[in-house]
Amino acid sequence: EPEVTQTPSHQVTQMGQEVILRCVPISNHLYFYWYRQILGQKVEFLVSFYNNEISEKSEIFDDQFSVERPDGSNFTLKIRSTKLEDSAMYFCASRPLPTTEAFFGQGTRLTVV
Amino acid sequence: AQSVTQPDIHITVSEGASLELRCNYSYGATPYLFWYVQSPGQGLQLLLKYFSGDTLVQGIKGFEAEFKRSQSSFNLRKPSVHWSDAAEYFCAVGAYGGSQGNLIFGKGTKLSVKP
């Protein structure tokens, strides 16, 4: 069964460093998302991406964040200068059509030290 | 404001007992409703969804949920809980149309199962 794949599963980085989280959405999907879940808290929407541009973003998604679909398969989330409070589980999701459910990846646990 | 409320942070039930997890939402448009399950260290797995039609929806692993518009609720039920159901359960609401479709999640309910 097709699935959304995220790498790495766990990344540790020093405060101030740049990180790139990678996702391979399901191949025929058109809509892509990033969510995050700070430990013990709810899952929060960060950004949606469609037709090679951001379609919606939350207040969390400030200038430190960017997304890219550099080729036909990968979807990346970049944090330019990580802060301690960026430590969280980051989930990528994709869906084929507007009227279908989103499929989530297994997540990347980011730890900023 | 759009929101999802899961009033129970933690529920413990005995194996074989019935289960109901509560979810209330506040949403301006016709909602699309979802229940996801997250096992420790794992991602989010879709249990079931409601888009339209029959308000009682069946999902995987023997779960079902009922959409009650008048109560703005979408409670998750299972008649007989198994030890493997121990996990965290998230209710989510979204609107699907155009290129948008971000979900709003509740804070989750952690389910523990006693032998």
Short mmCIF file of C-alpha atoms in Angstrom, two decimals:
data_model
loop_
_atom_site.label_atom_id
_atom_site.label_comp_id
_atom_site.label_asym_id
_atom_site.label_seq_id
_atom_site.Cartn_x
_atom_site.Cartn_y
_atom_site.Cartn_z
CA GLU A 1 0.00 0.00 0.00
CA PRO A 2 1.43 3.43 -0.88
CA GLU A 3 2.54 5.52 2.05
CA VAL A 4 4.05 8.87 2.90
CA THR A 5 7.71 8.48 3.80
CA GLN A 6 9.65 10.83 6.02
CA THR A 7 13.38 11.00 6.68
CA PRO A 8 15.12 11.06 9.02
CA SER A 9 13.01 9.54 11.78
CA HIS A 10 14.96 11.47 14.39
CA GLN A 11 17.25 14.46 14.02
CA VAL A 12 19.23 16.24 16.69
CA THR A 13 20.58 19.68 15.88
CA GLN A 14 22.20 22.55 17.69
CA MET A 15 20.32 25.76 18.24
CA GLY A 16 20.89 28.18 15.37
CA GLN A 17 21.59 25.47 12.82
CA GLU A 18 19.56 24.92 9.68
CA VAL A 19 17.64 21.69 9.27
CA ILE A 20 15.82 20.17 6.34
CA LEU A 21 13.13 17.60 6.93
CA ARG A 22 12.30 15.43 3.97
CA CYS A 23 9.10 13.83 2.83
CA VAL A 24 8.13 11.69 -0.13
CA PRO A 25 4.36 12.00 -0.58
CA ILE A 26 2.27 9.35 -2.27
CA SER A 27 3.01 9.57 -5.97
CA ASN A 28 -0.34 10.68 -7.44
CA HIS A 29 -1.17 13.13 -4.67
CA LEU A 30 -1.49 16.83 -5.40
CA TYR A 31 -1.81 18.50 -1.98
CA PHE A 32 0.96 18.49 0.59
CA TYR A 33 1.11 19.53 4.22
CA TRP A 34 3.39 19.91 7.18
CA TYR A 35 2.11 19.63 10.75
CA ARG A 36 3.97 19.61 14.01
CA GLN A 37 3.29 18.17 17.43
CA ILE A 38 5.18 19.51 20.41
CA LEU A 39 5.55 16.81 23.04
CA GLY A 40 2.34 16.38 24.98
CA GLN A 41 0.42 18.87 22.87
CA LYS A 42 -1.95 18.67 19.94
CA VAL A 43 -1.06 18.36 16.30
CA GLU A 44 -0.85 21.81 14.69
CA PHE A 45 -1.09 22.80 11.06
CA LEU A 46 1.94 24.58 9.63
CA VAL A 47 1.53 24.89 5.87
CA SER A 48 -0.24 23.54 2.82
CA PHE A 49 1.26 23.37 -0.65
CA TYR A 50 -0.43 22.93 -4.00
CA ASN A 51 0.58 23.55 -7.58
CA ASN A 52 4.11 24.45 -6.52
CA GLU A 53 3.16 27.19 -4.14
CA ILE A 54 2.03 27.70 -0.58
CA SER A 55 -1.76 27.77 -0.43
CA GLU A 56 -2.15 28.41 3.27
CA LYS A 57 0.08 28.81 6.30
CA SER A 58 -0.45 29.20 10.02
CA GLU A 59 0.95 31.81 12.37
CA ILE A 60 3.59 29.29 13.40
CA PHE A 61 5.02 29.23 9.88
CA ASP A 62 7.11 32.39 10.08
CA ASP A 63 10.09 33.54 8.03
CA GLN A 64 12.28 30.88 9.61
CA PHE A 65 10.33 28.21 7.79
CA SER A 66 10.19 27.41 4.11
CA VAL A 67 8.92 24.55 1.99
CA GLU A 68 9.98 23.29 -1.35
CA ARG A 69 9.17 20.60 -3.85
CA PRO A 70 12.52 20.43 -5.59
CA ASP A 71 11.63 17.57 -7.90
CA GLY A 72 8.64 15.44 -8.72
CA SER A 73 8.81 13.35 -5.59
CA ASN A 74 10.26 15.16 -2.57
CA PHE A 75 8.62 17.75 -0.34
CA THR A 76 10.90 19.45 2.17
CA LEU A 77 10.52 21.66 5.22
CA LYS A 78 13.48 23.88 6.05
CA ILE A 79 14.02 25.66 9.33
CA ARG A 80 16.73 28.26 8.82
CA SER A 81 17.90 28.89 12.36
CA THR A 82 16.48 26.43 14.82
CA LYS A 83 15.33 27.41 18.28
CA LEU A 84 14.79 25.22 21.31
CA GLU A 85 11.04 25.63 20.90
CA ASP A 86 11.20 24.07 17.43
CA SER A 87 11.73 20.70 19.10
CA ALA A 88 8.72 18.66 18.07
CA MET A 89 7.49 15.81 15.93
CA TYR A 90 6.97 17.03 12.37
CA PHE A 91 4.44 15.24 10.21
CA CYS A 92 4.16 15.40 6.47
CA ALA A 93 0.81 14.61 4.86
CA SER A 94 -0.57 14.40 1.35
CA ARG A 95 -3.86 13.83 -0.39
CA PRO A 96 -4.92 13.30 -3.98
CA LEU A 97 -8.03 15.42 -4.19
CA PRO A 98 -9.74 18.15 -2.19
CA THR A 99 -12.46 15.79 -1.06
CA THR A 100 -10.36 13.00 0.36
CA GLU A 101 -8.57 12.40 3.59
CA ALA A 102 -4.94 13.23 4.21
CA PHE A 103 -2.40 10.46 4.62
CA PHE A 104 0.27 11.11 7.21
CA GLY A 105 3.86 9.98 7.37
CA GLN A 106 5.45 8.46 10.44
CA GLY A 107 6.97 11.78 11.45
CA THR A 108 10.44 13.20 12.11
CA ARG A 109 11.30 13.90 15.70
CA LEU A 110 13.41 17.06 15.79
CA THR A 111 15.38 17.77 18.93
CA VAL A 112 17.11 21.14 19.20
CA VAL A 113 19.83 21.30 21.84
CA ALA B 1 -13.20 30.43 16.00
CA GLN B 2 -12.78 26.96 14.64
CA SER B 3 -11.85 24.42 17.28
CA VAL B 4 -12.05 20.81 18.34
CA THR B 5 -12.55 19.80 21.96
CA GLN B 6 -11.75 16.41 23.36
CA PRO B 7 -12.82 16.77 26.98
CA ASP B 8 -11.16 13.61 28.26
CA ILE B 9 -7.38 13.76 28.45
CA HIS B 10 -6.95 10.21 29.68
CA ILE B 11 -9.36 7.28 29.85
CA THR B 12 -8.75 3.83 31.27
CA VAL B 13 -11.02 0.92 30.38
CA SER B 14 -10.85 -2.79 31.00
CA GLU B 15 -10.18 -5.12 28.12
CA GLY B 16 -13.48 -6.25 26.67
CA ALA B 17 -15.38 -3.22 27.93
CA SER B 18 -17.04 -0.73 25.64
CA LEU B 19 -15.45 2.58 24.81
CA GLU B 20 -16.69 6.03 23.87
CA LEU B 21 -14.34 8.93 23.22
CA ARG B 22 -15.93 12.33 23.00
CA CYS B 23 -15.32 15.01 20.41
CA ASN B 24 -17.05 18.35 19.99
CA TYR B 25 -16.26 20.84 17.29
CA SER B 26 -16.90 24.44 16.43
CA TYR B 27 -16.78 25.07 12.73
CA GLY B 28 -18.37 27.67 10.50
CA ALA B 29 -18.96 25.56 7.43
CA THR B 30 -20.11 22.00 6.92
CA PRO B 31 -17.38 20.01 8.62
CA TYR B 32 -15.48 17.03 7.44
CA LEU B 33 -14.62 14.97 10.50
CA PHE B 34 -11.90 12.47 11.23
CA TRP B 35 -10.54 10.26 13.95
CA TYR B 36 -6.85 9.43 13.91
CA VAL B 37 -4.95 7.08 16.20
CA GLN B 38 -1.32 7.44 17.24
CA SER B 39 0.52 4.58 18.89
CA PRO B 40 3.65 5.46 20.89
CA GLY B 41 6.42 6.61 18.58
CA GLN B 42 4.25 6.16 15.54
CA GLY B 43 2.55 8.42 13.03
CA LEU B 44 -1.11 9.22 12.63
CA GLN B 45 -3.33 6.50 11.26
CA LEU B 46 -6.80 7.29 9.99
CA LEU B 47 -9.49 5.32 11.81
CA LEU B 48 -12.52 6.72 10.05
CA LYS B 49 -13.94 9.80 8.39
CA TYR B 50 -17.24 11.52 7.82
CA PHE B 51 -17.78 13.58 4.70
CA SER B 52 -21.53 13.29 4.08
CA GLY B 53 -24.40 10.81 4.01
CA ASP B 54 -25.01 8.28 6.75
CA THR B 55 -24.13 9.86 10.06
CA LEU B 56 -22.91 6.58 11.53
CA VAL B 57 -19.59 5.69 9.98
CA GLN B 58 -17.60 2.53 10.31
CA GLY B 59 -13.85 2.49 10.46
CA ILE B 60 -10.96 0.13 10.83
CA LYS B 61 -10.25 -2.04 13.86
CA GLY B 62 -13.94 -2.24 14.79
CA PHE B 63 -14.37 1.46 15.53
CA GLU B 64 -17.38 3.54 14.60
CA ALA B 65 -18.38 7.16 15.07
CA GLU B 66 -21.62 9.07 14.90
CA PHE B 67 -21.96 12.60 13.59
CA LYS B 68 -24.60 14.60 15.45
CA ARG B 69 -24.99 18.00 13.89
CA SER B 70 -27.36 19.26 16.58
CA GLN B 71 -24.78 18.53 19.27
CA SER B 72 -21.71 19.41 17.17
CA SER B 73 -20.29 16.07 18.15
CA PHE B 74 -18.47 13.19 16.52
CA ASN B 75 -17.93 10.60 19.24
CA LEU B 76 -15.85 7.50 18.65
CA ARG B 77 -17.09 4.14 19.91
CA LYS B 78 -15.98 0.55 20.11
CA PRO B 79 -18.11 -2.20 21.65
CA SER B 80 -15.23 -4.27 23.01
CA VAL B 81 -11.76 -2.86 23.58
CA HIS B 82 -8.62 -4.90 22.97
CA TRP B 83 -5.29 -4.34 24.71
CA SER B 84 -3.80 -3.30 21.36
CA ASP B 85 -6.18 -0.33 21.25
CA ALA B 86 -4.09 1.45 23.87
CA ALA B 87 -2.94 4.61 22.08
CA GLU B 88 -3.73 8.26 21.72
CA TYR B 89 -6.80 9.24 19.73
CA PHE B 90 -7.22 12.52 17.92
CA CYS B 91 -10.39 14.02 16.55
CA ALA B 92 -9.94 16.46 13.67
CA VAL B 93 -12.12 18.72 11.57
CA GLY B 94 -11.46 20.20 8.17
CA ALA B 95 -12.98 21.76 5.11
CA TYR B 96 -12.16 20.35 1.78
CA GLY B 97 -12.33 22.51 -1.24
CA GLY B 98 -9.89 24.05 -3.61
CA SER B 99 -6.31 23.82 -2.55
CA GLN B 100 -6.90 24.19 1.14
CA GLY B 101 -7.63 21.43 3.53
CA ASN B 102 -5.67 21.87 6.68
CA LEU B 103 -7.03 19.97 9.63
CA ILE B 104 -7.73 21.30 13.09
CA PHE B 105 -6.94 18.70 15.71
CA GLY B 106 -8.16 18.22 19.22
CA LYS B 107 -5.67 17.77 22.05
CA GLY B 108 -6.15 14.04 22.03
CA THR B 109 -7.39 11.41 24.43
CA LYS B 110 -4.96 8.85 25.73
CA LEU B 111 -6.52 5.43 26.12
CA SER B 112 -5.13 2.91 28.57
CA VAL B 113 -6.46 -0.65 28.65
CA LYS B 114 -6.45 -2.73 31.84
CA PRO B 115 -6.08 -6.50 31.49
#
